[in-house]
Tab-separated table of C-alpha atoms in Angstrom:
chain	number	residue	atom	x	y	z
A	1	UNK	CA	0.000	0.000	0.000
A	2	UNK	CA	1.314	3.253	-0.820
A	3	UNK	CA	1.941	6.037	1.776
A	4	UNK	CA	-0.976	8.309	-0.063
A	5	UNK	CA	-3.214	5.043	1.049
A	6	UNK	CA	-2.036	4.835	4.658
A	7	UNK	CA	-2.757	8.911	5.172
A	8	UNK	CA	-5.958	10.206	6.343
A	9	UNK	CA	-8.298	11.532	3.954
A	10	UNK	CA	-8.070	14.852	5.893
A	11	UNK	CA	-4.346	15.249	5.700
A	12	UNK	CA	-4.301	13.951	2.106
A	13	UNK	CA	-6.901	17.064	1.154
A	14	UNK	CA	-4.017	19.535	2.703
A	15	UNK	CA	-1.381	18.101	0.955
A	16	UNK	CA	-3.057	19.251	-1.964
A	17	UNK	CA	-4.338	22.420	-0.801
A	18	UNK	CA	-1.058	23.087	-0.443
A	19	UNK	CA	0.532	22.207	-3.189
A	20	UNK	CA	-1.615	23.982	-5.236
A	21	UNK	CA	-0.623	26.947	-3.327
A	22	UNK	CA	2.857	26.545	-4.078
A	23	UNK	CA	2.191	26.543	-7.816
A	24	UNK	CA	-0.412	29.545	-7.511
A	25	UNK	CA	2.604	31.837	-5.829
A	26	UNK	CA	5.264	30.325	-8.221
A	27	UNK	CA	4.788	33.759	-10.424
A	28	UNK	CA	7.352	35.683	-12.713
A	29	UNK	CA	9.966	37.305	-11.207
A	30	UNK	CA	9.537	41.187	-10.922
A	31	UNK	CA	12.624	43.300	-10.208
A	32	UNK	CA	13.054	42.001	-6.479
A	33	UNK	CA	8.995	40.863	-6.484
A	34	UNK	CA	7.807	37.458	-7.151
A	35	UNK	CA	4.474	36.887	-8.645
A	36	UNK	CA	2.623	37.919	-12.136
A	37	UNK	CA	-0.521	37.868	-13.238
A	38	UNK	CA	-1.688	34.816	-14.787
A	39	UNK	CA	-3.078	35.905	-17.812
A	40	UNK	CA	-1.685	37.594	-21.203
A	41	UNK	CA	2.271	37.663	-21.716
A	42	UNK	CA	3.337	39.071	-18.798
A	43	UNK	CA	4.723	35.580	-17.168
A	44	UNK	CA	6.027	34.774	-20.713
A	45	UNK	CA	8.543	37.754	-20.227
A	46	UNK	CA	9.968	35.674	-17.614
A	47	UNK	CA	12.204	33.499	-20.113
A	48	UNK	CA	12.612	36.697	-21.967
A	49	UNK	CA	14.443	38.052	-19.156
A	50	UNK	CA	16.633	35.858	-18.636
A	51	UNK	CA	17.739	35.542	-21.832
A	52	UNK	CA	18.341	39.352	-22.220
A	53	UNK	CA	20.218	39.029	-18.564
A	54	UNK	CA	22.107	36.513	-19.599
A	55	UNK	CA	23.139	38.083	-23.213
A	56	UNK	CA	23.613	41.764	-21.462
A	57	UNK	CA	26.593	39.788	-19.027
A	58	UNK	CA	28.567	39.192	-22.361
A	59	UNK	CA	28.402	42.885	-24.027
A	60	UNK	CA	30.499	45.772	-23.069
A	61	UNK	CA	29.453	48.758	-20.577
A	62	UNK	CA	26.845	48.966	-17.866
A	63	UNK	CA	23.212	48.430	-19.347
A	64	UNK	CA	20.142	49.510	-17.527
A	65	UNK	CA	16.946	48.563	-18.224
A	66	UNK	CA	12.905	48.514	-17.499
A	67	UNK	CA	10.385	46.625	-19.586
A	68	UNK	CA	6.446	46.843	-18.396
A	69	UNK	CA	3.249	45.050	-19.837
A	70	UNK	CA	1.097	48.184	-19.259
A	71	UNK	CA	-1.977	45.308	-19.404
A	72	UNK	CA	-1.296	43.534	-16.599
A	73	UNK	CA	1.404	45.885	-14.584
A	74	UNK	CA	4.206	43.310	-14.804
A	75	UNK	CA	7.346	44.952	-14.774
A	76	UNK	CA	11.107	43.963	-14.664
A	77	UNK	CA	13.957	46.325	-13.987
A	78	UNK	CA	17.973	45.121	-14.276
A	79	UNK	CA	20.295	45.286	-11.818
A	80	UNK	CA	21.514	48.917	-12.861
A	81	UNK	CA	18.198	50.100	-14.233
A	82	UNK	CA	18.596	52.982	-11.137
A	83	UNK	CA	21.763	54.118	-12.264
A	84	UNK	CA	22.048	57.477	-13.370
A	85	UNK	CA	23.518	57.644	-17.113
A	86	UNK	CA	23.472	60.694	-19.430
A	87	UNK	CA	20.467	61.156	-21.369
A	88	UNK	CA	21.921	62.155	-24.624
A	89	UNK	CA	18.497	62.826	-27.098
A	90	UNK	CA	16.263	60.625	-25.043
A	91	UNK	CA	15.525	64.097	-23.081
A	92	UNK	CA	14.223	65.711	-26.487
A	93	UNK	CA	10.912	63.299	-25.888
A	94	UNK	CA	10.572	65.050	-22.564
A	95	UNK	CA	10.878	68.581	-24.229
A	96	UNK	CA	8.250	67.866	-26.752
A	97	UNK	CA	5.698	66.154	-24.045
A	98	UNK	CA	6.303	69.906	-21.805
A	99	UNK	CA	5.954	71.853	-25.352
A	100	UNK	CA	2.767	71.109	-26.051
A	101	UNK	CA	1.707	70.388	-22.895
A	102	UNK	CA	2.267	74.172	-22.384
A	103	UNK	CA	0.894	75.163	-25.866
A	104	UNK	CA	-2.472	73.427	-25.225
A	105	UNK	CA	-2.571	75.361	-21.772
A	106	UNK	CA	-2.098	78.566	-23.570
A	107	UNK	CA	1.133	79.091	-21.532
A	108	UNK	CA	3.678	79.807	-24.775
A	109	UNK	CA	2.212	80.002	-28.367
A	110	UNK	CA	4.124	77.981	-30.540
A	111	UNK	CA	4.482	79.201	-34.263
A	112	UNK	CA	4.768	76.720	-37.453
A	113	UNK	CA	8.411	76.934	-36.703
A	114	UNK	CA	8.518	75.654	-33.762
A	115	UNK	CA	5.946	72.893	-34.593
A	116	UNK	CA	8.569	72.176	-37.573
A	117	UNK	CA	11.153	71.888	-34.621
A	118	UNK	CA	9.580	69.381	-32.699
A	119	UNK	CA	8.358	67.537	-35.598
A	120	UNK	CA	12.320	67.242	-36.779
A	121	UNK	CA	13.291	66.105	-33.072
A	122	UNK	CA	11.396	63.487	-32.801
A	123	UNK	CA	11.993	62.306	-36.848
A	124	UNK	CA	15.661	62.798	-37.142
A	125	UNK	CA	16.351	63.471	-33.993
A	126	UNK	CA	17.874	67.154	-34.809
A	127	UNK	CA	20.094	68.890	-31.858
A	128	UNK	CA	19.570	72.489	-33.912
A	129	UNK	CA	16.052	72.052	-33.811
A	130	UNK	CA	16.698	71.196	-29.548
A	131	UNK	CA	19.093	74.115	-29.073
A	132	UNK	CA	16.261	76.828	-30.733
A	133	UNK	CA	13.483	75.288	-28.548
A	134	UNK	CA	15.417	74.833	-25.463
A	135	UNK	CA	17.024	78.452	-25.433
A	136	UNK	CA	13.184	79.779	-26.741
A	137	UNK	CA	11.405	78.151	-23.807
A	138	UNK	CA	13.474	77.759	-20.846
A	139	UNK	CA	12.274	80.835	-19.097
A	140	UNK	CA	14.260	83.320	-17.264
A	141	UNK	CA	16.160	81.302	-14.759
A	142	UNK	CA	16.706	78.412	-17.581
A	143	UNK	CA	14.425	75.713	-15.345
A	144	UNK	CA	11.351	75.714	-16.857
A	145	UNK	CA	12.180	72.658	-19.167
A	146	UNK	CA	13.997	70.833	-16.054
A	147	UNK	CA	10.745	71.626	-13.262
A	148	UNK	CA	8.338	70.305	-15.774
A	149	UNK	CA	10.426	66.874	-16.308
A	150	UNK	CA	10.239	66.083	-12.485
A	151	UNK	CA	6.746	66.263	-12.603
A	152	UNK	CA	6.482	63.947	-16.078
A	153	UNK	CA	8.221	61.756	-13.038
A	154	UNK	CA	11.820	62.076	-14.532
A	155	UNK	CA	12.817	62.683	-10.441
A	156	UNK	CA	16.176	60.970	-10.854
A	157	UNK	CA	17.164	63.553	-13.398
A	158	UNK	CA	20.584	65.408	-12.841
A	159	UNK	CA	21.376	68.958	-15.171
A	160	UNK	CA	25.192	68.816	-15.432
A	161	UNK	CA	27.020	71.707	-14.758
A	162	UNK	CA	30.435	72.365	-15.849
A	163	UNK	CA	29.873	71.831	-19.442
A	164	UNK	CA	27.813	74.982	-21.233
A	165	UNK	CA	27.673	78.625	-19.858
A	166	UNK	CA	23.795	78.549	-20.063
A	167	UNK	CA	22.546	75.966	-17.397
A	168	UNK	CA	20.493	73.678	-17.417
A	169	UNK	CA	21.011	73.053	-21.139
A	170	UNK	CA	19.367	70.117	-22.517
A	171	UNK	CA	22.400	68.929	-23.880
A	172	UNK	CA	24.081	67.429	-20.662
A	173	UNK	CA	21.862	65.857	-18.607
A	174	UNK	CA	21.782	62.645	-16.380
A	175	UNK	CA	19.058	60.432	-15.688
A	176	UNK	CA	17.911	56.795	-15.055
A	177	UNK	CA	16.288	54.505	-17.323
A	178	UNK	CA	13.643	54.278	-14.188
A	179	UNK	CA	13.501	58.382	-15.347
A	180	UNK	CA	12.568	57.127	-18.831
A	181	UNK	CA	9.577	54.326	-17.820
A	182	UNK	CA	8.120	57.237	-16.444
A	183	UNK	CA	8.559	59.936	-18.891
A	184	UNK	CA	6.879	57.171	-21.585
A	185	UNK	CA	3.981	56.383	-18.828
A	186	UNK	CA	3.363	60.193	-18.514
A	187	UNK	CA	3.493	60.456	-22.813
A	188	UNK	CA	1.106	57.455	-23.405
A	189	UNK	CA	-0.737	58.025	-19.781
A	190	UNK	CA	-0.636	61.867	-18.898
A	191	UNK	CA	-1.077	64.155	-22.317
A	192	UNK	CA	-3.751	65.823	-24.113
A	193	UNK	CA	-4.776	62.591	-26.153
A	194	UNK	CA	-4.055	64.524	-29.487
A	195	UNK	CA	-0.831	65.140	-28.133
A	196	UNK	CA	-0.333	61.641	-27.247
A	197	UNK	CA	-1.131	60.702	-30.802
A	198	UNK	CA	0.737	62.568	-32.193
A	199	UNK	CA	3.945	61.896	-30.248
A	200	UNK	CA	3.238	58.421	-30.939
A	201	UNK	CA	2.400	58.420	-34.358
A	202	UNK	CA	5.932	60.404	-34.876
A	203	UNK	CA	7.835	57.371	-32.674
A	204	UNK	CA	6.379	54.897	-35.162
A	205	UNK	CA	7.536	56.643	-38.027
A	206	UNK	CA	11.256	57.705	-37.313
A	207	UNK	CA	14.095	58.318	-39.906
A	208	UNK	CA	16.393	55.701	-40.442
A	209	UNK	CA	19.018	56.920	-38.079
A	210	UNK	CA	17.170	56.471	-35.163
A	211	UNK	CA	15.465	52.795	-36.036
A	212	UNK	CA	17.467	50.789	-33.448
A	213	UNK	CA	17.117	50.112	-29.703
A	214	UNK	CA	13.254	49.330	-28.809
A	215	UNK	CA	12.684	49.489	-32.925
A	216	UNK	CA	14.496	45.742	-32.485
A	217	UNK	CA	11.093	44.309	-31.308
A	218	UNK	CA	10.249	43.958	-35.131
A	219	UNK	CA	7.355	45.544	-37.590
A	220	UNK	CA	4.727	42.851	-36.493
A	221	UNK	CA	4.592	44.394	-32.859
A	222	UNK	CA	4.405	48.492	-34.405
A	223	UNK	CA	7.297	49.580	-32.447
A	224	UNK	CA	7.649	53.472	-31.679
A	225	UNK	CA	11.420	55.216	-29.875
A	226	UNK	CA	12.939	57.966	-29.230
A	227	UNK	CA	16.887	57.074	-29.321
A	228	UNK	CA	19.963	59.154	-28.086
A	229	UNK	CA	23.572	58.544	-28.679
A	230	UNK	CA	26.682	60.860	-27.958
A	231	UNK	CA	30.465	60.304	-27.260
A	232	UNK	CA	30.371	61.873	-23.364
A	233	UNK	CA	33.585	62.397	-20.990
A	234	UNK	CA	32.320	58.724	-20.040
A	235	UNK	CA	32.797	56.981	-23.370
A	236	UNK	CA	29.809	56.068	-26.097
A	237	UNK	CA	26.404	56.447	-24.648
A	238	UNK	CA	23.461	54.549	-26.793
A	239	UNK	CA	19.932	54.656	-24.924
A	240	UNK	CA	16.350	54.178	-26.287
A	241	UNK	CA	12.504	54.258	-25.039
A	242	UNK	CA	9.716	53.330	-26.781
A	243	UNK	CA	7.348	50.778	-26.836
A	244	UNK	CA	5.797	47.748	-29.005
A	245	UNK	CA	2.747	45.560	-29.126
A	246	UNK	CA	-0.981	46.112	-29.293
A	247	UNK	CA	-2.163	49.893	-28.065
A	248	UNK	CA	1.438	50.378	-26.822
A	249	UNK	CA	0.746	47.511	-24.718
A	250	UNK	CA	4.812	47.090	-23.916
A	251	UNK	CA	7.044	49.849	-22.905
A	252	UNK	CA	10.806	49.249	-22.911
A	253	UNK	CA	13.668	52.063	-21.694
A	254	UNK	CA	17.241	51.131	-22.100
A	255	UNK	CA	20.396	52.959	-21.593
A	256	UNK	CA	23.631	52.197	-22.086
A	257	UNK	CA	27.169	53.848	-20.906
A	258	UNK	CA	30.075	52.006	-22.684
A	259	UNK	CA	32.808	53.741	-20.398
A	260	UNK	CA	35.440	53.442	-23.016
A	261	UNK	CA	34.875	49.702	-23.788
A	262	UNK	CA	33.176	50.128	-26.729
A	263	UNK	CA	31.975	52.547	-29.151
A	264	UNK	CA	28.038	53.943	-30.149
A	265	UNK	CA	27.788	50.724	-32.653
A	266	UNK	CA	28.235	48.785	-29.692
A	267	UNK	CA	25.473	50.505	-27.854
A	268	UNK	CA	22.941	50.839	-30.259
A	269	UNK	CA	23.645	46.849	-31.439
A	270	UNK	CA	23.038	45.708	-27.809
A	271	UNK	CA	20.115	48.360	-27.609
A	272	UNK	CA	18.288	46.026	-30.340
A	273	UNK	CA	19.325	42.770	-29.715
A	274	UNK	CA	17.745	43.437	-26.126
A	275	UNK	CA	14.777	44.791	-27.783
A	276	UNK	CA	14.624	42.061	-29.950
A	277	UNK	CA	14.777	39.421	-26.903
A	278	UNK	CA	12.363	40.711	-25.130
A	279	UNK	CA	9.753	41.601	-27.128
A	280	UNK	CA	9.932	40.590	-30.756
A	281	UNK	CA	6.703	38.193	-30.970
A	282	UNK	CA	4.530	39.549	-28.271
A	283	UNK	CA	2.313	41.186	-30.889
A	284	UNK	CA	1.565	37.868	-32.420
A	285	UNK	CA	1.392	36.538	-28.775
A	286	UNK	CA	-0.932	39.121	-27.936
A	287	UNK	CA	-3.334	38.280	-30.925
């Protein structure tokens, strides 16, 4: 007779109370929480992870990252997703979101130029475009740009000084990719919806130069970015936020500081491979 036989019925009912429990709480992992929801893709990001984990410890530089399923509220940050790396052009997303935020409050009138300005920084990505805004806008004591950001929940972000006689400039700026789930929550989450379609329609539809990074989760799952790359004091810097999937279901913000082991190639190729990892498919998944 087997053990199971010899127990009594009421102890063999909590054995498997209990081990249902223990597959219940046996969940994705979620950047130091444990548990998912059940349903959707979220607990299929779990393999994801670890694969992009995994492939990050082989490339050069320190890589942070957050990736969210805005469905279900899964999320996943890395192991240096808090650490504060220089924005490059990921802070010209921010500067259009505050833009028209202020324009539709009837704060600043923008003219066609200006329109033409932020249509160019989010295309092309287009630092003259930046500069004309950012010295336009930035109000008498040059914070205007930089207040608005904390509240878009950018609260890790650092203005460098040192670097330009007129501070903050746009230009030199620190931040944490943490600073840029939040800046593409308050974009998708917080605007005017006009302003959030157009701002999204624009991230689907970049030049060229700037399809890379979150654009690596592949046509099927309608990827929009915003990417920024520089040479810094720190080495190549190659970050990107966007997102992917169904109604912008996934949101991914990556940032990467090379510190002299590697150049902006380097970045922006382990940009989209991690892109690529985690969420090329999901649209189909999602379907």
């Amino acid at each position: 007779m087997s053990l199971r036989g010899r127990l009594p019925r009421s102890l063999h009912l909590l054995g498997v109370v209990i081990a249902l429990a223990l597959v219940a709480g046996s969940g994705c992992a979620t950047g130091g929480r444990t548990g998912c929801p059940a349903h959707g893709s979220s607990c299929g990001l779990r393999a994801r992870i670890t694969e992009a984990d995994a492939y990050l410890s082989t490339r050069p530089g320190v890589v942070g990252y957050l990736v969210r399923d805005r469905v279900t509220g899964f999320e996943y940050r890395n192991a240096n997703a808090g650490t504060e790396i220089w924005t490059a052009s990921t802070i010209k997303l921010a500067m259009v979101a505050d833009l028209l935020t202020r324009d539709r409050a009837h704060v600043i009138s923008l003219s066609p130029g200006d329109h033409a300005d932020i249509d160019a920084m989010l295309h092309v990505s287009d630092d003259d475009a930046a500069d004309r805004l950012w010295f336009t806008y930035s109000g008498p004591d040059h914070m205007t740009f930089d207040n608005a950001f904390q509240a878009f929940g950018m609260t890790g972000l650092i203005p460098e000084r040192g670097y330009t006689d007129f501070f903050p400039y746009w230009g030199f700026q620190k931040c944490t990719a943490e600073d840029l789930d939040r800046l593409m929550h308050h974009v998708l989450d917080g605007l005017d919806p006009a302003d959030r379609t157009y701002i999204v329609d624009r991230m689907r539809s970049v030049d060229p130069i700037q399809q890379w990074g979150v654009w690596g989760a592949g046509p099927a799952a309608r990827p929009g970015n915003k990417d920024g790359w520089s040479d810094e004091d720190t080495g190549a810097i190659a970050n990107s936020v966007g997102f992917a999937g169904p109604a912008e279901r996934y949101t991914l913000a990556i940032m990467d500081s090379l510190n002299g082991k590697g150049d902006i190639a380097n970045g922006q190729e382990t940009d989209t491979h991690v892109a690529r990892i985690l969420l090329a498919g999901l649209a189909s998944d999602d379907s």
